PDB file of C-alpha atoms in Angstrom:
ATOM      1  CA  UNK A   1     -13.230  -1.686   5.447  1.00 67.00           C
ATOM      2  CA  UNK A   2     -12.795   0.946   2.769  1.00 93.00           C
ATOM      3  CA  UNK A   3      -9.728   2.995   3.779  1.00 96.00           C
ATOM      4  CA  UNK A   4      -7.089   2.859   6.490  1.00 96.00           C
ATOM      5  CA  UNK A   5      -4.741   5.713   7.329  1.00 96.00           C
ATOM      6  CA  UNK A   6      -1.018   5.434   8.033  1.00 94.00           C
ATOM      7  CA  UNK A   7       1.065   8.233   9.549  1.00 92.00           C
ATOM      8  CA  UNK A   8       4.781   7.946   8.768  1.00 89.00           C
ATOM      9  CA  UNK A   9       6.707   8.881  11.935  1.00 84.00           C
ATOM     10  CA  UNK A  10       9.955   6.951  11.614  1.00 64.00           C
ATOM     11  CA  UNK A  11      12.353   9.253   9.750  1.00 58.00           C
ATOM     12  CA  UNK A  12      15.793  10.063  11.142  1.00 52.00           C
ATOM     13  CA  UNK A  13      15.081  13.846  11.342  1.00 56.00           C
ATOM     14  CA  UNK A  14      18.787  14.614  10.836  1.00 58.00           C
ATOM     15  CA  UNK A  15      18.241  18.032   9.247  1.00 56.00           C
ATOM     16  CA  UNK A  16      15.689  19.025  11.905  1.00 53.00           C
ATOM     17  CA  UNK A  17      18.064  17.995  14.695  1.00 51.00           C
ATOM     18  CA  UNK A  18      15.288  16.395  16.771  1.00 57.00           C
ATOM     19  CA  UNK A  19      12.462  13.931  16.318  1.00 62.00           C
ATOM     20  CA  UNK A  20       9.962  15.665  14.023  1.00 72.00           C
ATOM     21  CA  UNK A  21       7.100  13.461  15.155  1.00 70.00           C
ATOM     22  CA  UNK A  22       7.480  14.734  18.725  1.00 66.00           C
ATOM     23  CA  UNK A  23       7.620  18.462  17.913  1.00 77.00           C
ATOM     24  CA  UNK A  24       4.742  20.195  19.715  1.00 77.00           C
ATOM     25  CA  UNK A  25       2.845  22.932  17.924  1.00 77.00           C
ATOM     26  CA  UNK A  26      -0.462  24.400  19.114  1.00 78.00           C
ATOM     27  CA  UNK A  27      -0.614  21.901  21.946  1.00 83.00           C
ATOM     28  CA  UNK A  28      -0.115  18.713  19.945  1.00 85.00           C
ATOM     29  CA  UNK A  29       2.749  16.816  18.396  1.00 86.00           C
ATOM     30  CA  UNK A  30       3.140  16.724  14.623  1.00 85.00           C
ATOM     31  CA  UNK A  31       2.423  12.988  14.784  1.00 87.00           C
ATOM     32  CA  UNK A  32      -0.801  13.542  16.726  1.00 89.00           C
ATOM     33  CA  UNK A  33      -1.860  16.285  14.304  1.00 90.00           C
ATOM     34  CA  UNK A  34      -1.405  13.874  11.389  1.00 91.00           C
ATOM     35  CA  UNK A  35      -3.308  11.138  13.254  1.00 91.00           C
ATOM     36  CA  UNK A  36      -6.169  13.570  13.901  1.00 93.00           C
ATOM     37  CA  UNK A  37      -6.244  14.546  10.218  1.00 95.00           C
ATOM     38  CA  UNK A  38      -6.549  10.947   9.069  1.00 95.00           C
ATOM     39  CA  UNK A  39      -9.091  10.108  11.782  1.00 94.00           C
ATOM     40  CA  UNK A  40     -11.434  12.643  10.166  1.00 95.00           C
ATOM     41  CA  UNK A  41     -11.492  10.530   7.026  1.00 92.00           C
ATOM     42  CA  UNK A  42     -10.255   6.966   7.570  1.00 95.00           C
ATOM     43  CA  UNK A  43     -11.916   3.951   9.139  1.00 93.00           C
ATOM     44  CA  UNK A  44      -8.805   3.183  11.186  1.00 93.00           C
ATOM     45  CA  UNK A  45      -5.446   4.926  11.676  1.00 93.00           C
ATOM     46  CA  UNK A  46      -1.973   3.557  12.439  1.00 90.00           C
ATOM     47  CA  UNK A  47       1.425   5.123  13.021  1.00 88.00           C
ATOM     48  CA  UNK A  48       4.387   3.583  11.241  1.00 86.00           C
ATOM     49  CA  UNK A  49       7.818   3.765  12.874  1.00 78.00           C
ATOM     50  CA  UNK A  50       8.986   6.060  15.648  1.00 65.00           C
ATOM     51  CA  UNK A  51       7.596   6.010  19.165  1.00 59.00           C
ATOM     52  CA  UNK A  52       4.163   4.824  20.269  1.00 48.00           C
ATOM     53  CA  UNK A  53       1.886   6.787  22.552  1.00 51.00           C
ATOM     54  CA  UNK A  54      -0.208   8.711  20.042  1.00 58.00           C
ATOM     55  CA  UNK A  55      -3.855   8.615  21.032  1.00 57.00           C
ATOM     56  CA  UNK A  56      -6.502   7.438  18.583  1.00 56.00           C
ATOM     57  CA  UNK A  57      -4.007   5.372  16.579  1.00 60.00           C
ATOM     58  CA  UNK A  58      -2.535   1.907  16.743  1.00 66.00           C
ATOM     59  CA  UNK A  59       1.249   1.766  16.653  1.00 67.00           C
ATOM     60  CA  UNK A  60       3.218  -0.267  14.112  1.00 68.00           C
ATOM     61  CA  UNK A  61       6.926  -0.904  13.949  1.00 61.00           C
ATOM     62  CA  UNK A  62       8.732  -0.913  10.624  1.00 58.00           C
ATOM     63  CA  UNK A  63       8.777  -4.319   9.010  1.00 53.00           C
ATOM     64  CA  UNK A  64      11.795  -5.941   7.530  1.00 52.00           C
ATOM     65  CA  UNK A  65      11.697  -5.340   3.804  1.00 58.00           C
ATOM     66  CA  UNK A  66      13.287  -7.089   0.830  1.00 57.00           C
ATOM     67  CA  UNK A  67      15.646  -4.124   0.531  1.00 58.00           C
ATOM     68  CA  UNK A  68      18.491  -2.446   2.346  1.00 52.00           C
ATOM     69  CA  UNK A  69      16.370   0.484   3.508  1.00 48.00           C
ATOM     70  CA  UNK A  70      19.100   2.605   5.087  1.00 50.00           C
ATOM     71  CA  UNK A  71      18.431   6.188   4.032  1.00 52.00           C
ATOM     72  CA  UNK A  72      15.026   5.265   2.578  1.00 61.00           C
ATOM     73  CA  UNK A  73      12.731   5.750   5.566  1.00 69.00           C
ATOM     74  CA  UNK A  74       9.816   6.814   3.355  1.00 81.00           C
ATOM     75  CA  UNK A  75      10.042   3.645   1.273  1.00 83.00           C
ATOM     76  CA  UNK A  76      10.265   1.473   4.393  1.00 82.00           C
ATOM     77  CA  UNK A  77       7.297   3.269   5.904  1.00 86.00           C
ATOM     78  CA  UNK A  78       5.137   2.947   2.796  1.00 89.00           C
ATOM     79  CA  UNK A  79       6.052  -0.716   2.410  1.00 87.00           C
ATOM     80  CA  UNK A  80       5.178  -1.341   6.067  1.00 87.00           C
ATOM     81  CA  UNK A  81       1.848   0.466   5.724  1.00 91.00           C
ATOM     82  CA  UNK A  82       0.874  -1.391   2.558  1.00 92.00           C
ATOM     83  CA  UNK A  83       1.830  -4.735   4.116  1.00 89.00           C
ATOM     84  CA  UNK A  84      -0.374  -4.042   7.160  1.00 91.00           C
ATOM     85  CA  UNK A  85      -3.317  -2.542   5.285  1.00 94.00           C
ATOM     86  CA  UNK A  86      -6.411  -4.750   5.230  1.00 94.00           C
ATOM     87  CA  UNK A  87      -8.653  -2.171   3.545  1.00 96.00           C
ATOM     88  CA  UNK A  88      -9.159  -1.519  -0.149  1.00 96.00           C
ATOM     89  CA  UNK A  89      -7.196   1.733   0.090  1.00 97.00           C
ATOM     90  CA  UNK A  90      -4.335   3.087   2.188  1.00 97.00           C
ATOM     91  CA  UNK A  91      -3.994   6.814   2.875  1.00 98.00           C
ATOM     92  CA  UNK A  92      -0.360   7.696   3.609  1.00 97.00           C
ATOM     93  CA  UNK A  93       0.574  10.925   5.419  1.00 95.00           C
ATOM     94  CA  UNK A  94       4.054  11.784   6.722  1.00 92.00           C
ATOM     95  CA  UNK A  95       3.960  13.570  10.072  1.00 89.00           C
ATOM     96  CA  UNK A  96       6.086  16.415   8.675  1.00 89.00           C
ATOM     97  CA  UNK A  97       3.360  17.728   6.325  1.00 91.00           C
ATOM     98  CA  UNK A  98       1.151  19.459   8.916  1.00 90.00           C
ATOM     99  CA  UNK A  99      -0.956  21.580   6.556  1.00 91.00           C
ATOM    100  CA  UNK A 100      -2.446  18.599   4.715  1.00 94.00           C
ATOM    101  CA  UNK A 101      -6.135  18.259   5.598  1.00 95.00           C
ATOM    102  CA  UNK A 102      -8.627  15.422   5.477  1.00 96.00           C
ATOM    103  CA  UNK A 103     -10.162  17.121   2.438  1.00 97.00           C
ATOM    104  CA  UNK A 104      -6.977  16.396   0.472  1.00 97.00           C
ATOM    105  CA  UNK A 105      -7.562  12.685   1.022  1.00 97.00           C
ATOM    106  CA  UNK A 106     -11.237  12.953   0.130  1.00 97.00           C
ATOM    107  CA  UNK A 107     -10.195  14.433  -3.210  1.00 97.00           C
ATOM    108  CA  UNK A 108      -7.482  11.795  -3.767  1.00 97.00           C
ATOM    109  CA  UNK A 109      -9.894   8.947  -3.002  1.00 97.00           C
ATOM    110  CA  UNK A 110     -12.485  10.413  -5.355  1.00 96.00           C
ATOM    111  CA  UNK A 111      -9.882  10.569  -8.142  1.00 96.00           C
ATOM    112  CA  UNK A 112      -8.504   7.048  -7.672  1.00 96.00           C
ATOM    113  CA  UNK A 113     -12.021   5.612  -7.620  1.00 95.00           C
ATOM    114  CA  UNK A 114     -13.008   7.568 -10.721  1.00 94.00           C
ATOM    115  CA  UNK A 115      -9.937   6.232 -12.557  1.00 86.00           C
ATOM    116  CA  UNK A 116     -11.075   2.663 -11.957  1.00 86.00           C
ATOM    117  CA  UNK A 117      -7.816   0.782 -12.407  1.00 90.00           C
ATOM    118  CA  UNK A 118      -5.359   3.268 -10.885  1.00 95.00           C
ATOM    119  CA  UNK A 119      -2.933   1.940  -8.271  1.00 96.00           C
ATOM    120  CA  UNK A 120      -2.365   5.324  -6.634  1.00 96.00           C
ATOM    121  CA  UNK A 121      -3.606   8.910  -6.560  1.00 97.00           C
ATOM    122  CA  UNK A 122      -0.763  11.386  -6.029  1.00 97.00           C
ATOM    123  CA  UNK A 123      -1.115  15.161  -5.654  1.00 97.00           C
ATOM    124  CA  UNK A 124       0.975  17.859  -7.259  1.00 96.00           C
ATOM    125  CA  UNK A 125       2.001  20.826  -5.131  1.00 95.00           C
ATOM    126  CA  UNK A 126       1.782  24.458  -6.207  1.00 93.00           C
ATOM    127  CA  UNK A 127       5.139  24.194  -8.019  1.00 93.00           C
ATOM    128  CA  UNK A 128       4.017  21.088  -9.925  1.00 94.00           C
ATOM    129  CA  UNK A 129       6.109  18.605  -7.939  1.00 93.00           C
ATOM    130  CA  UNK A 130       4.537  15.243  -7.123  1.00 94.00           C
ATOM    131  CA  UNK A 131       4.016  14.468  -3.444  1.00 95.00           C
ATOM    132  CA  UNK A 132       4.204  10.678  -3.603  1.00 92.00           C
ATOM    133  CA  UNK A 133       4.514  10.162   0.171  1.00 93.00           C
ATOM    134  CA  UNK A 134       1.179  11.955   0.703  1.00 96.00           C
ATOM    135  CA  UNK A 135      -1.097   9.775  -1.363  1.00 97.00           C
ATOM    136  CA  UNK A 136      -3.790   7.122  -1.596  1.00 97.00           C
ATOM    137  CA  UNK A 137      -2.704   3.653  -2.711  1.00 97.00           C
ATOM    138  CA  UNK A 138      -4.327   0.350  -3.607  1.00 96.00           C
ATOM    139  CA  UNK A 139      -2.114  -1.883  -1.426  1.00 95.00           C
ATOM    140  CA  UNK A 140      -2.506  -5.189  -3.255  1.00 91.00           C
ATOM    141  CA  UNK A 141      -1.311  -3.877  -6.622  1.00 89.00           C
ATOM    142  CA  UNK A 142       1.455  -1.764  -5.095  1.00 92.00           C
ATOM    143  CA  UNK A 143       2.911  -4.635  -3.068  1.00 91.00           C
ATOM    144  CA  UNK A 144       3.198  -6.766  -6.191  1.00 90.00           C
ATOM    145  CA  UNK A 145       5.241  -3.994  -7.794  1.00 88.00           C
ATOM    146  CA  UNK A 146       7.422  -3.363  -4.727  1.00 85.00           C
ATOM    147  CA  UNK A 147       8.227  -7.015  -4.228  1.00 82.00           C
ATOM    148  CA  UNK A 148       9.465  -7.411  -7.789  1.00 84.00           C
ATOM    149  CA  UNK A 149      11.798  -4.394  -7.677  1.00 80.00           C
ATOM    150  CA  UNK A 150      15.496  -5.357  -7.889  1.00 75.00           C
ATOM    151  CA  UNK A 151      16.854  -6.179  -4.434  1.00 68.00           C
ATOM    152  CA  UNK A 152      20.487  -5.356  -5.215  1.00 66.00           C
ATOM    153  CA  UNK A 153      20.047  -1.691  -4.320  1.00 66.00           C
ATOM    154  CA  UNK A 154      17.824   0.407  -2.129  1.00 65.00           C
ATOM    155  CA  UNK A 155      14.783   1.605  -4.095  1.00 74.00           C
ATOM    156  CA  UNK A 156      13.310   5.068  -3.685  1.00 79.00           C
ATOM    157  CA  UNK A 157       9.574   5.718  -3.608  1.00 85.00           C
ATOM    158  CA  UNK A 158       9.836   6.971  -7.184  1.00 88.00           C
ATOM    159  CA  UNK A 159      11.129   3.561  -8.307  1.00 86.00           C
ATOM    160  CA  UNK A 160       7.801   2.098  -7.183  1.00 88.00           C
ATOM    161  CA  UNK A 161       5.743   4.968  -8.615  1.00 91.00           C
ATOM    162  CA  UNK A 162       7.256   4.535 -12.087  1.00 91.00           C
ATOM    163  CA  UNK A 163       5.892   0.984 -12.182  1.00 91.00           C
ATOM    164  CA  UNK A 164       2.365   1.846 -11.066  1.00 94.00           C
ATOM    165  CA  UNK A 165      -0.681   3.166 -12.877  1.00 95.00           C
ATOM    166  CA  UNK A 166      -0.916   6.541 -11.167  1.00 96.00           C
ATOM    167  CA  UNK A 167      -3.662   9.157 -11.204  1.00 96.00           C
ATOM    168  CA  UNK A 168      -1.822  12.476 -10.856  1.00 96.00           C
ATOM    169  CA  UNK A 169      -4.055  15.073  -9.205  1.00 97.00           C
ATOM    170  CA  UNK A 170      -3.264  18.628 -10.268  1.00 97.00           C
ATOM    171  CA  UNK A 171      -2.843  21.369  -7.676  1.00 97.00           C
ATOM    172  CA  UNK A 172      -5.869  23.154  -9.152  1.00 97.00           C
ATOM    173  CA  UNK A 173      -8.013  20.523  -7.399  1.00 97.00           C
ATOM    174  CA  UNK A 174      -6.701  21.755  -4.016  1.00 97.00           C
ATOM    175  CA  UNK A 175      -6.415  25.489  -4.652  1.00 95.00           C
ATOM    176  CA  UNK A 176      -9.703  26.223  -2.858  1.00 96.00           C
ATOM    177  CA  UNK A 177      -8.532  24.634   0.403  1.00 95.00           C
ATOM    178  CA  UNK A 178      -7.333  26.652   3.422  1.00 88.00           C
ATOM    179  CA  UNK A 179      -3.551  27.237   3.447  1.00 85.00           C
ATOM    180  CA  UNK A 180      -3.428  26.121  -0.175  1.00 90.00           C
ATOM    181  CA  UNK A 181      -0.155  27.906  -0.909  1.00 87.00           C
ATOM    182  CA  UNK A 182       1.657  25.873   1.758  1.00 88.00           C
ATOM    183  CA  UNK A 183      -0.628  22.833   1.720  1.00 93.00           C
ATOM    184  CA  UNK A 184       2.125  20.318   0.949  1.00 93.00           C
ATOM    185  CA  UNK A 185       4.931  22.130   2.783  1.00 85.00           C
ATOM    186  CA  UNK A 186       7.388  19.642   4.254  1.00 81.00           C
ATOM    187  CA  UNK A 187       9.208  20.314   7.532  1.00 69.00           C
ATOM    188  CA  UNK A 188      12.856  19.338   7.249  1.00 65.00           C
ATOM    189  CA  UNK A 189      14.738  22.113   9.068  1.00 62.00           C
ATOM    190  CA  UNK A 190      13.998  24.267  12.132  1.00 60.00           C
ATOM    191  CA  UNK A 191      13.335  27.290   9.908  1.00 59.00           C
ATOM    192  CA  UNK A 192      10.566  25.368   8.133  1.00 57.00           C
ATOM    193  CA  UNK A 193       8.394  25.398  11.275  1.00 63.00           C
ATOM    194  CA  UNK A 194       6.990  28.780  10.255  1.00 66.00           C
ATOM    195  CA  UNK A 195       4.788  27.070   7.630  1.00 56.00           C
ATOM    196  CA  UNK A 196       2.573  25.478  10.292  1.00 59.00           C
ATOM    197  CA  UNK A 197      -0.796  27.171  10.436  1.00 49.00           C
TER     198      UNK A 197
END
C-alpha cells in the first residue's frame, strides 16, 4: 500500500465552543468532508480521535504516547496515525482545514518522492507559515524521531519537525488551486466558519 490517510478529529475545540468534527456545512460534517478529501487520493482512510460514525473511514482511538499529551492533541493525533500506518506514506489532515483538497496531497506526495530521503513534505500557506499538521510523512523515520524526544515535557509538533529532513513546499505550488487564498484556513472560532467554500 502506497499511502494511507488520517483525519485528525480529536481536538478539544475549546475556542469553537463545540465539537469541530461534528459541525455540519453543506450537508456534511467537517470530519466527513476531510474523509472524502482523503478518499479521493489515499488507498485507505482512518479517523483519529473523536467520535466514530464517519462513513468511508475506519475509526481509531488515540493511542497512549510516551508523553504527557495534555494540550497537544495534534501531536497525539499525528503519533497515533504514524503508529497505525502500514503504508509507505501517511497523509495527515485535520478536520478543521476544510478548504484543503486532494490536489494538495498529490503535490505533497510528488515533492516528498522527488526529494528521495525526505521524512515529510509540509506546505507553506499564503503568509509563509508552515502547516505541519497538514502534511505527508514517512512514518517509519518519523516514529524513530518522536520516540527519542525527551519525555520530561510535552513535545509540540514543531519539536518533531525540527528533527526531521523536511521538504518545505512553497505556496506558489498551490496558488493555481481553487480557494487558494484560504486553502489552509484553520477553523478555531465560530467567526472562522465563513472561510468554508
